[in-house]
Amino acid sequence: MSPDFLENLAAAVGQANLLTSHDDRVPFDTDWRGVLDGRSLGVVRPSRVEEVAETVRLCAKNSVTIVPQGGNTGMCGGATPDGSAQQLVVSLTRMRAIRELDITSNCMTVEAGLSLFEAQEAAAGNGLMMPLSIASEGSATIGGAVSTNAGGVNVLRYGNMRDLTLGIEAVLADGTIWSDLKKLHKNNTGYDLKQLFIGGEGTLGIVTAACIKLHHPPSSRLTFLAGIKSVQSALSSLKDIQGRFGKIVESWELFSDVSANLLARNCGYERLPLQATHPWYLLGEIALYDDGDEDIWAERLVEMAGRMQCDDIVLAMSQSQRENLWAIRENISEAERAQGKSIKHDVSVPTGAIPDLIARVLNSFETRFTDCQINIFGHVGDGNLHINAIPREIGVQIGADTAAAISEFVYDAAVALDGSFSAEHGIGSMKTAQMAKYKEPPALELMRQIKAALDPMGIFNPGKVLT
Ligand code: 2HG
Ligand code: ZN
């Protein structure tokens, strides 16, 4: 690194947007869960794509590696620098323009640092909907969601970020700005290169903007929380609704009594708004497109609950009740965090295999790992569960060997059912060992070749995804 590297960087982005002091760097150097403790050389906060390009050029020239970062809400350390004090964090949060909201073509072109919530609000202000929804949407950014191919609670109906992204703009390893912000649903012109950057976790380039599909929002929604006895009934009721009425279910979220107890203990939810406690809870949301459908659907749901042998169900009767039901689901991670450091597993299986996965995990977990509990919750409708190990006592640390054994046990169970060891959170720095263990060798080899072709000097996010 040449002695004037930092000076040139400051000239490129403005002195105030190069942070090098310890206090300024800390919020960018540590992940939100407080699990990783990185130490960067500095943090740059460009406000325009040209500044990102100049930053990349300077880094390439000086062999400085780059860690792109959005809202820093990731779960796998993909946006956290290592401890070497040699890596530069490029935070995109100042690039937040809505370049265009095209209500005729149903899409919006926005910069990487715009938060998901801001994007949702902008779409809603124009009568449309940006459907990607995750608990951290107030801070999580479009660029982060694209780069990690984020999922969340509406994937069942609208797909994940890959399904919602029409085009991207990215800065490549030599500082080239590649603009592929086309609004096309059909574009068969060779390899679909943007797909490499979507879910690429900043290892191939820096996504600086994206063109995102928008949808027409339903005229209203029916949201309910039900206490249920079996996970199988959650799946069969979903299939029943989809079979009779098509793709109207937006969310089908499951959580266990362990999640409910954590919410009670750590987040003040002494009672859920139900009459009793249950082994499992289902939070569902159905999109309605005709005024007046609410009453019909309220009846249908009660009837469906009967078939599920569920006699404890509450429907949201107002927007604030709806928000209260969602807050329960969205607080589960926070309730877990208050318990101590959890060992998270974000896995997916074919939806039909969900009951088998849960049975396999529950059958032997607590006899093998007596100091821990397993907290299962997630997006049961699309086959993605969070199977997290938490300490039984607040603040007790799960030892590294136990954590590794638990992870192997959970991932092996998912993979044995033709599932994945990472459904929506990505790989980051935390799951590279699992990549080596579970990813098919030819796929790993192709990924290495792609990385070498697009980032020959290895300046983008080393140590993430592939090692
Ligand atoms: C969710 O579904 C998030 O709430 C977080 O993906 C999952 O905290 C987790 O393990
Ligand atoms: Zn999730």
Coordinates of C-alpha atoms and ligand atoms in Angstrom, one line a residue, residues 75 133-135 151-153 253 329 333 346 377-379 384-386 424-425, ligand 2:
M75 CA -26.3 -13.3 9.9
S133 CA -39.9 -8.2 3.9
I134 CA -37.5 -9.2 6.6
A135 CA -37.4 -8.4 10.3
G151 CA -35.6 -14.1 1.6
G152 CA -38.0 -13.3 4.4
V153 CA -41.7 -13.7 5.1
E253 CA -44.8 -18.6 9.5
R329 CA -43.0 -13.2 15.0
S333 CA -34.5 -13.2 17.0
D346 CA -30.8 -21.4 8.5
F377 CA -39.2 -21.0 13.8
G378 CA -39.4 -19.7 10.3
H379 CA -40.9 -19.7 6.9
N384 CA -37.1 -22.6 5.3
L385 CA -36.7 -23.1 9.1
H386 CA -34.3 -21.5 11.6
E424 CA -31.7 -17.3 3.0
H425 CA -28.8 -15.9 5.1
Ligands
ZN2 ZN -35.9 -16.0 8.3

